[in-house]
Coordinates of C-alpha atoms in Angstrom, one line a residue:
M1 CA 0.0 0.0 0.0
V2 CA 1.4 3.4 -1.0
S3 CA 0.4 6.7 0.4
L4 CA 2.0 9.8 -1.2
C5 CA 0.9 13.3 -0.6
C6 CA 2.2 16.7 -1.4
A7 CA 0.5 20.0 -0.6
S8 CA 3.0 22.8 -1.4
Q9 CA 3.0 25.4 -4.2
L10 CA -0.8 25.1 -4.6
T11 CA -3.3 27.9 -5.1
S12 CA -5.4 26.5 -2.3
P13 CA -4.0 25.0 0.9
S14 CA -6.8 22.4 0.9
V15 CA -5.7 20.9 -2.4
S16 CA -3.6 17.7 -2.1
F17 CA -2.3 15.1 -4.4
F18 CA -2.5 11.4 -3.8
S19 CA -1.3 8.5 -5.9
R20 CA -1.1 4.8 -5.4
N21 CA 2.0 4.9 -7.5
P22 CA 4.5 7.6 -6.6
R23 CA 5.6 7.8 -10.3
L24 CA 2.2 9.0 -11.2
L25 CA 2.4 12.0 -8.9
S26 CA 2.2 14.5 -11.6
R27 CA -0.8 12.9 -13.3
T28 CA -3.1 11.8 -10.5
V29 CA -5.3 14.4 -8.8
A30 CA -7.7 13.4 -5.9
C31 CA -9.5 16.7 -5.1
G32 CA -10.0 20.2 -6.3
S33 CA -10.2 21.4 -9.9
D34 CA -8.4 19.0 -12.2
S35 CA -7.1 21.7 -14.6
E36 CA -6.1 24.1 -11.8
A37 CA -4.5 21.4 -9.7
Y38 CA -2.5 20.1 -12.7
R39 CA -1.2 23.5 -13.5
N40 CA 0.0 23.9 -10.0
R41 CA 1.2 20.4 -9.4
P42 CA 4.4 20.1 -7.4
E43 CA 7.4 19.1 -9.4
G44 CA 10.3 17.0 -8.1
G45 CA 13.1 19.3 -7.1
G46 CA 10.7 22.1 -6.1
Y47 CA 10.3 23.6 -2.7
G48 CA 7.5 21.2 -1.5
S49 CA 7.7 18.2 0.8
V50 CA 6.5 14.7 0.0
R51 CA 5.5 11.9 2.3
L52 CA 5.8 8.2 1.4
E53 CA 4.4 5.2 3.4
E54 CA 5.0 1.9 1.8
T55 CA 5.9 -1.8 2.5
V56 CA 9.0 -3.1 0.6
E57 CA 7.9 -5.8 -1.8
G58 CA 9.5 -8.1 -4.3
N59 CA 13.1 -7.6 -3.1
S60 CA 15.3 -10.6 -3.3
G61 CA 17.9 -9.1 -1.0
K62 CA 18.8 -6.0 0.8
L63 CA 18.8 -2.6 -0.9
R64 CA 20.2 0.7 0.3
L65 CA 17.5 2.8 2.0
D66 CA 18.2 5.9 -0.1
S67 CA 18.3 3.9 -3.3
W68 CA 15.0 2.2 -2.6
I69 CA 13.2 5.5 -1.7
S70 CA 14.6 7.2 -4.9
S71 CA 13.2 4.3 -6.9
R72 CA 9.7 4.9 -5.4
I73 CA 9.6 8.7 -5.8
S74 CA 10.6 10.2 -9.1
G75 CA 11.9 13.7 -9.6
F76 CA 13.9 14.1 -6.4
S77 CA 17.7 14.0 -6.3
R78 CA 19.4 11.3 -4.3
A79 CA 21.1 14.1 -2.3
R80 CA 17.7 15.4 -1.2
V81 CA 16.6 11.9 -0.1
Q82 CA 19.8 11.4 1.8
A83 CA 19.4 14.8 3.5
S84 CA 15.9 13.8 4.7
I85 CA 17.3 10.5 6.1
R86 CA 20.1 12.3 8.0
S87 CA 17.5 14.7 9.3
G88 CA 15.6 11.9 11.0
L89 CA 12.6 12.1 8.7
V90 CA 12.7 8.4 7.7
S91 CA 11.7 5.4 9.8
V92 CA 11.8 1.7 9.1
N93 CA 9.3 -0.5 11.0
G94 CA 8.6 2.4 13.3
K95 CA 12.3 3.1 14.1
V96 CA 14.0 6.2 12.9
V97 CA 16.9 5.5 10.6
E98 CA 19.5 8.2 9.9
K99 CA 21.9 6.1 7.8
A100 CA 21.4 6.4 4.0
S101 CA 23.2 3.0 3.4
Y102 CA 20.8 1.2 5.8
G103 CA 19.6 -2.1 4.1
V104 CA 15.9 -2.6 3.7
K105 CA 14.4 -6.0 2.9
T106 CA 11.0 -7.5 1.8
G107 CA 8.3 -6.7 4.4
D108 CA 10.0 -3.6 5.9
K109 CA 7.5 -0.8 6.4
V110 CA 9.1 2.5 5.4
N111 CA 7.7 5.9 6.4
C112 CA 9.5 9.0 5.1
T113 CA 9.1 12.7 4.4
I114 CA 11.2 14.3 1.8
S115 CA 11.9 17.6 3.4
E116 CA 11.1 21.0 2.0
L117 CA 14.0 22.7 0.4
Q118 CA 15.4 25.7 2.1
P119 CA 16.7 28.5 -0.1
L120 CA 20.5 28.5 -0.2
R121 CA 22.5 31.7 0.0
A122 CA 25.8 32.5 -1.7
V123 CA 27.7 34.8 0.6
P124 CA 30.8 36.6 -0.8
E125 CA 33.8 35.0 0.7
D126 CA 37.5 36.1 0.8
I127 CA 38.8 33.1 -1.1
P128 CA 42.2 33.4 -3.0
L129 CA 41.6 33.3 -6.7
D130 CA 44.3 32.5 -9.4
I131 CA 43.2 35.2 -11.9
V132 CA 44.8 34.6 -15.3
Y133 CA 43.1 37.6 -17.0
E134 CA 40.6 40.3 -16.0
D135 CA 39.1 43.4 -17.6
E136 CA 35.7 45.1 -17.0
H137 CA 33.9 42.5 -19.1
V138 CA 35.4 39.1 -18.4
L139 CA 37.4 37.2 -15.8
V140 CA 39.5 34.1 -16.6
V141 CA 40.3 32.0 -13.6
N142 CA 42.6 29.0 -13.1
K143 CA 40.3 26.8 -10.9
P144 CA 42.1 24.6 -8.5
A145 CA 41.1 20.9 -8.2
H146 CA 38.6 20.2 -5.4
M147 CA 36.9 23.6 -5.7
V148 CA 33.2 23.5 -6.7
V149 CA 32.2 26.1 -9.3
H150 CA 28.8 27.2 -7.9
P151 CA 26.9 26.5 -4.7
A152 CA 24.6 23.5 -4.4
P153 CA 23.3 21.4 -1.5
G154 CA 26.3 20.1 0.4
N155 CA 28.6 22.8 -1.1
T156 CA 27.1 26.2 -0.1
T157 CA 30.4 27.8 0.8
G158 CA 34.0 27.8 -0.5
T159 CA 32.9 27.7 -4.1
L160 CA 34.3 29.7 -7.0
V161 CA 31.1 31.8 -7.1
N162 CA 31.5 32.7 -3.4
G163 CA 35.1 33.9 -4.1
I164 CA 34.1 35.8 -7.3
L165 CA 31.3 37.6 -5.5
H166 CA 33.8 38.9 -3.0
H167 CA 36.2 39.9 -5.8
C168 CA 33.8 41.7 -8.1
S169 CA 30.1 42.3 -8.9
L170 CA 28.5 39.9 -11.4
P171 CA 25.4 39.9 -13.6
T172 CA 22.1 38.1 -12.7
A173 CA 23.0 38.2 -9.0
G174 CA 19.9 39.2 -7.0
F175 CA 21.4 40.6 -3.8
C176 CA 19.5 40.8 -0.5
G177 CA 19.9 43.3 2.2
N178 CA 22.7 41.2 3.7
D179 CA 24.7 41.1 0.5
S180 CA 24.0 37.4 -0.1
V181 CA 22.6 35.8 -3.3
I182 CA 19.5 33.7 -3.0
L183 CA 20.0 30.2 -4.4
S184 CA 17.7 27.3 -5.3
E185 CA 18.6 23.7 -5.2
T186 CA 19.9 22.0 -8.3
E187 CA 21.1 18.6 -9.2
D188 CA 24.6 18.1 -10.6
F189 CA 23.1 17.2 -14.0
S190 CA 20.5 19.9 -14.3
S191 CA 22.3 21.2 -17.4
D192 CA 25.4 20.6 -19.5
E193 CA 28.8 22.1 -18.8
E194 CA 28.8 24.6 -21.6
G195 CA 26.5 27.4 -22.9
L196 CA 24.6 27.6 -19.7
C197 CA 21.5 29.8 -20.4
Y198 CA 19.6 29.9 -17.1
S199 CA 16.2 31.0 -16.2
S200 CA 16.0 34.0 -13.8
S201 CA 15.9 31.7 -10.8
E202 CA 18.8 29.6 -12.0
A203 CA 20.9 32.6 -12.9
S204 CA 20.6 33.9 -9.3
F205 CA 22.8 31.1 -7.9
R206 CA 25.2 30.9 -10.9
P207 CA 26.0 34.6 -11.4
G208 CA 28.3 35.1 -14.3
I209 CA 29.0 31.4 -14.9
V210 CA 28.9 30.4 -18.5
H211 CA 30.4 27.0 -18.3
R212 CA 31.6 24.6 -15.6
L213 CA 34.4 22.3 -14.6
D214 CA 33.9 19.3 -12.4
K215 CA 35.0 19.6 -8.8
G216 CA 38.0 17.4 -9.4
T217 CA 39.1 19.1 -12.6
S218 CA 41.6 21.9 -12.5
G219 CA 42.2 24.6 -15.1
L220 CA 40.8 27.6 -17.0
L221 CA 37.2 28.9 -16.8
V222 CA 35.8 32.2 -18.1
V223 CA 33.3 34.3 -16.1
A224 CA 31.1 37.1 -17.5
K225 CA 31.1 40.3 -15.6
D226 CA 28.1 41.9 -17.3
E227 CA 24.9 40.7 -19.0
H228 CA 26.1 41.5 -22.5
S229 CA 29.2 39.5 -22.0
H230 CA 27.3 36.6 -20.5
A231 CA 24.9 36.4 -23.5
H232 CA 27.8 36.8 -26.0
L233 CA 29.9 34.0 -24.4
A234 CA 26.8 31.7 -24.0
E235 CA 26.1 32.1 -27.7
Q236 CA 29.7 31.2 -28.6
F237 CA 29.4 28.0 -26.5
K238 CA 26.1 27.2 -28.1
Q239 CA 27.7 27.5 -31.6
H240 CA 30.8 25.5 -30.4
T241 CA 33.2 28.2 -31.4
I242 CA 34.8 28.4 -28.0
K243 CA 38.2 26.7 -28.0
R244 CA 38.9 24.4 -25.1
V245 CA 41.8 22.0 -24.8
Y246 CA 42.2 19.5 -21.9
V247 CA 45.0 17.2 -21.0
S248 CA 44.6 14.0 -19.0
L249 CA 46.5 10.9 -17.8
T250 CA 44.7 7.7 -18.8
T251 CA 44.9 4.1 -17.6
G252 CA 46.5 2.3 -20.5
V253 CA 47.0 3.8 -24.0
P254 CA 44.0 4.6 -26.3
S255 CA 44.1 2.8 -29.6
P256 CA 44.2 4.2 -32.1
L257 CA 46.5 7.0 -30.9
S258 CA 44.1 9.6 -32.1
G259 CA 40.4 9.6 -33.0
R260 CA 37.0 11.0 -32.7
I261 CA 34.4 9.6 -30.2
D262 CA 30.8 10.3 -31.4
I263 CA 28.7 8.5 -28.8
P264 CA 25.6 10.0 -27.0
I265 CA 25.9 10.7 -23.3
G266 CA 23.1 10.3 -20.7
R267 CA 22.6 9.5 -17.1
D268 CA 23.8 6.1 -16.2
P269 CA 20.6 4.1 -15.4
N270 CA 22.4 2.1 -12.8
N271 CA 24.1 5.0 -11.0
R272 CA 22.5 8.4 -10.6
I273 CA 25.7 10.2 -9.8
R274 CA 27.4 9.0 -13.0
M275 CA 26.9 9.7 -16.7
A276 CA 27.4 7.1 -19.4
A277 CA 28.2 6.8 -23.1
I278 CA 25.2 5.2 -24.6
P279 CA 25.6 3.8 -28.2
G280 CA 22.7 3.8 -30.6
P281 CA 20.0 6.3 -31.6
I282 CA 19.5 9.3 -29.3
S283 CA 16.5 8.8 -27.1
R284 CA 14.9 12.0 -26.0
G285 CA 15.4 12.6 -22.3
H286 CA 17.9 9.7 -22.0
A287 CA 21.0 10.6 -24.0
R288 CA 22.3 13.6 -26.0
H289 CA 24.7 14.0 -28.8
A290 CA 28.3 14.1 -27.6
A291 CA 31.5 14.2 -29.6
S292 CA 35.2 14.3 -28.4
R293 CA 38.5 14.3 -30.3
Y294 CA 41.6 13.0 -28.6
K295 CA 45.3 12.6 -29.4
V296 CA 47.9 10.6 -27.5
I297 CA 50.8 13.0 -26.8
E298 CA 53.0 10.7 -24.9
V299 CA 53.0 7.0 -23.9
L300 CA 54.0 6.6 -20.3
A301 CA 55.1 3.9 -17.9
A302 CA 55.9 1.5 -20.8
G303 CA 52.3 1.6 -22.0
G304 CA 50.6 1.6 -18.6
S305 CA 49.4 5.2 -19.0
A306 CA 49.3 8.0 -21.5
L307 CA 49.3 11.8 -21.7
V308 CA 46.2 12.6 -23.8
E309 CA 44.9 15.8 -25.3
W310 CA 41.1 16.3 -25.6
R311 CA 39.1 18.8 -27.7
L312 CA 35.3 18.9 -27.2
E313 CA 32.8 19.4 -30.0
T314 CA 30.0 19.4 -27.4
G315 CA 30.0 20.0 -23.7
R316 CA 28.0 17.3 -21.9
T317 CA 28.3 16.7 -18.2
H318 CA 31.4 14.5 -17.5
Q319 CA 31.9 14.2 -21.3
I320 CA 35.7 13.4 -21.3
R321 CA 35.4 11.1 -18.3
A322 CA 32.5 9.1 -19.8
H323 CA 34.1 8.9 -23.3
A324 CA 37.4 7.8 -21.8
K325 CA 35.6 5.0 -20.0
Y326 CA 33.8 4.0 -23.1
I327 CA 37.0 3.5 -25.1
G328 CA 38.4 1.4 -22.3
N329 CA 40.9 4.0 -20.9
P330 CA 39.3 5.8 -17.9
L331 CA 41.2 8.7 -16.5
L332 CA 43.8 7.9 -13.9
G333 CA 42.4 8.5 -10.4
D334 CA 38.7 8.6 -11.7
E335 CA 37.1 6.3 -9.1
V336 CA 33.6 7.1 -10.4
Y337 CA 34.3 6.1 -14.0
G338 CA 36.6 3.1 -13.6
G339 CA 40.0 4.6 -13.2
T340 CA 40.4 3.1 -9.7
K341 CA 43.6 2.8 -7.9
N342 CA 43.4 -1.0 -7.9
M343 CA 42.9 -1.1 -11.7
A344 CA 45.7 1.4 -12.3
L345 CA 48.0 -0.5 -9.9
S346 CA 47.4 -3.8 -11.6
L347 CA 48.0 -2.4 -15.1
L348 CA 51.1 -0.4 -14.2
Q349 CA 52.7 -3.3 -12.3
Q350 CA 52.2 -5.5 -15.5
K351 CA 54.0 -2.8 -17.6
T352 CA 56.9 -1.8 -15.2
P353 CA 59.8 -3.7 -13.7
R354 CA 59.3 -5.3 -10.3
R355 CA 61.7 -2.8 -8.7
S356 CA 59.2 0.0 -9.5
H357 CA 56.1 -1.7 -8.0
S358 CA 56.5 -0.2 -4.5
R359 CA 57.0 3.2 -6.1
V360 CA 53.9 2.7 -8.2
S361 CA 51.8 1.8 -5.2
L362 CA 53.0 4.9 -3.3
L363 CA 52.3 7.1 -6.3
L364 CA 48.7 5.8 -6.7
S365 CA 47.9 6.0 -3.0
G366 CA 48.4 9.8 -3.2
M367 CA 45.9 10.4 -6.0
D368 CA 42.6 11.9 -4.9
R369 CA 41.0 13.2 -8.1
P370 CA 40.8 12.4 -11.8
C371 CA 43.9 13.5 -13.7
L372 CA 42.2 16.1 -15.9
H373 CA 43.2 19.7 -16.5
A374 CA 41.7 22.4 -18.7
L375 CA 44.9 23.6 -20.4
A376 CA 43.8 26.2 -22.9
L377 CA 40.8 28.5 -23.5
G378 CA 40.1 30.7 -26.5
F379 CA 37.1 32.9 -27.4
L380 CA 36.1 36.1 -29.1
H381 CA 36.1 38.9 -26.6
P382 CA 32.5 40.0 -26.1
D383 CA 33.3 43.7 -26.2
T384 CA 36.1 44.1 -28.7
G385 CA 35.5 41.0 -30.9
E386 CA 39.2 40.2 -30.7
K387 CA 40.3 36.6 -30.6
V388 CA 41.8 36.0 -27.1
Q389 CA 43.6 32.8 -25.9
F390 CA 44.8 31.7 -22.5
S391 CA 46.7 28.8 -21.1
C392 CA 48.0 27.6 -17.8
P393 CA 50.1 24.5 -16.8
P394 CA 48.7 21.6 -14.8
P395 CA 49.0 22.0 -11.1
S396 CA 51.7 20.3 -9.0
D397 CA 49.8 17.1 -8.3
F398 CA 49.2 16.4 -12.0
S399 CA 52.8 17.3 -12.9
R400 CA 54.3 15.1 -10.1
I401 CA 52.4 12.0 -11.3
L402 CA 53.4 12.8 -14.9
T403 CA 57.0 13.0 -14.0
H404 CA 57.0 9.7 -12.1
L405 CA 55.2 7.9 -15.0
R406 CA 57.8 9.3 -17.4
E407 CA 60.6 7.9 -15.3
M408 CA 59.0 4.5 -15.7
G409 CA 59.3 4.7 -19.4
S410 CA 58.3 7.3 -22.0
Q411 CA 57.7 7.4 -25.7
K412 CA 56.6 10.7 -27.3
A413 CA 54.1 10.6 -30.2
K414 CA 56.3 12.9 -32.3
Y415 CA 54.2 12.7 -35.5
I416 CA 51.3 14.1 -33.5
I417 CA 53.5 16.9 -32.1
M418 CA 54.5 17.9 -35.7
I419 CA 50.9 18.2 -36.7
V420 CA 50.0 20.5 -33.9
R421 CA 53.3 22.4 -33.5
N422 CA 51.8 25.7 -34.6
D423 CA 48.8 25.4 -32.4
Y424 CA 48.8 28.0 -29.7
S425 CA 47.5 25.7 -27.0
F426 CA 50.5 23.4 -27.5
K427 CA 53.1 26.0 -26.8
L428 CA 52.6 25.2 -23.2
L429 CA 52.1 21.5 -23.6
L430 CA 55.3 21.1 -25.6
N431 CA 57.2 22.2 -22.5
F432 CA 56.2 18.9 -20.8
L433 CA 57.8 17.0 -23.6
H434 CA 61.3 18.3 -23.3

């Protein structure tokens, strides 16, 4: 028996929604005017709360509590479900459970309330920024690894946006009396990484942000400082005229040494925090067109790894990471997409002398992010129309791993270097090869 109700965002406080199947929440109305209630129906990810009472059925074994609840209520992020569990709003067989990984089994009676969202606030913070370029229209920043670009549930402070708000004023930022920006909750995959054109509510918590980098990715990112620049840069991303070059370290060596990956990317049906390359026709709402070009610049550790350059034709969430996994060479250190320490250790030990094995193990134990860096960025300046290009070397953690892998055996792909010798973005990259 399922009981699901939600009574927020309605024109009349007496109107409620009930459904025997939580997945039919947006279609089933129990009272009030059908047309009016449907127009004002609560959407997953909104500011309402939802209550679920159900007995677990048809489960052959134990399932994580957060996973089971997410499967029963569509439209709500796993993070929001987990927050409700931690807040003591979920009970199993009458006992409050505050652990998201708690295992539920057939016959368990689950009672939960998915909590109402509280507006987030982005407060300007005095965070050191590595500014590569700045004028009155744009700001180019070298984002360090482990810094989140914009606030979201679980990361409301210490983000790039918090630091930029302290550094300068930005467009689309609706400030309150206490000089904070009102935010709304968003999932990680609410939009792609490039050409972000937000609604007014979305823009309020991503002021000036035109594209994103993953938390673990370091490198260049451009920020618009006025509305005209934001619109101009967003259009360049939409038309795919922005030049972005990334470098990565992969597990193994891609074969062939250069190529184009044209495989749609969508949310992994088996893991909500991960995207996946999904071959075949593009299915609306499930996968979107994604294309990446790659070139192996240097073979490392006797074939156990490679320094690879990436250029994106599209900008899907986690595109490089998902495409690298698809071709069988996930990024080194990418635990989410298969580049685990155990996998890398096994591969590198097969390729390197026994005397290097302890060194390999020590090297991998220190990795705490995917080895991916946004090396170069080029675009038309939104005010002058001039073509501007920027580059910055990978940070010390990336360079240190690269140096160690080289010492275990290196073979430069010289024919590729000759092809791109006159490319601006490789003036910096070539420094790594000498």
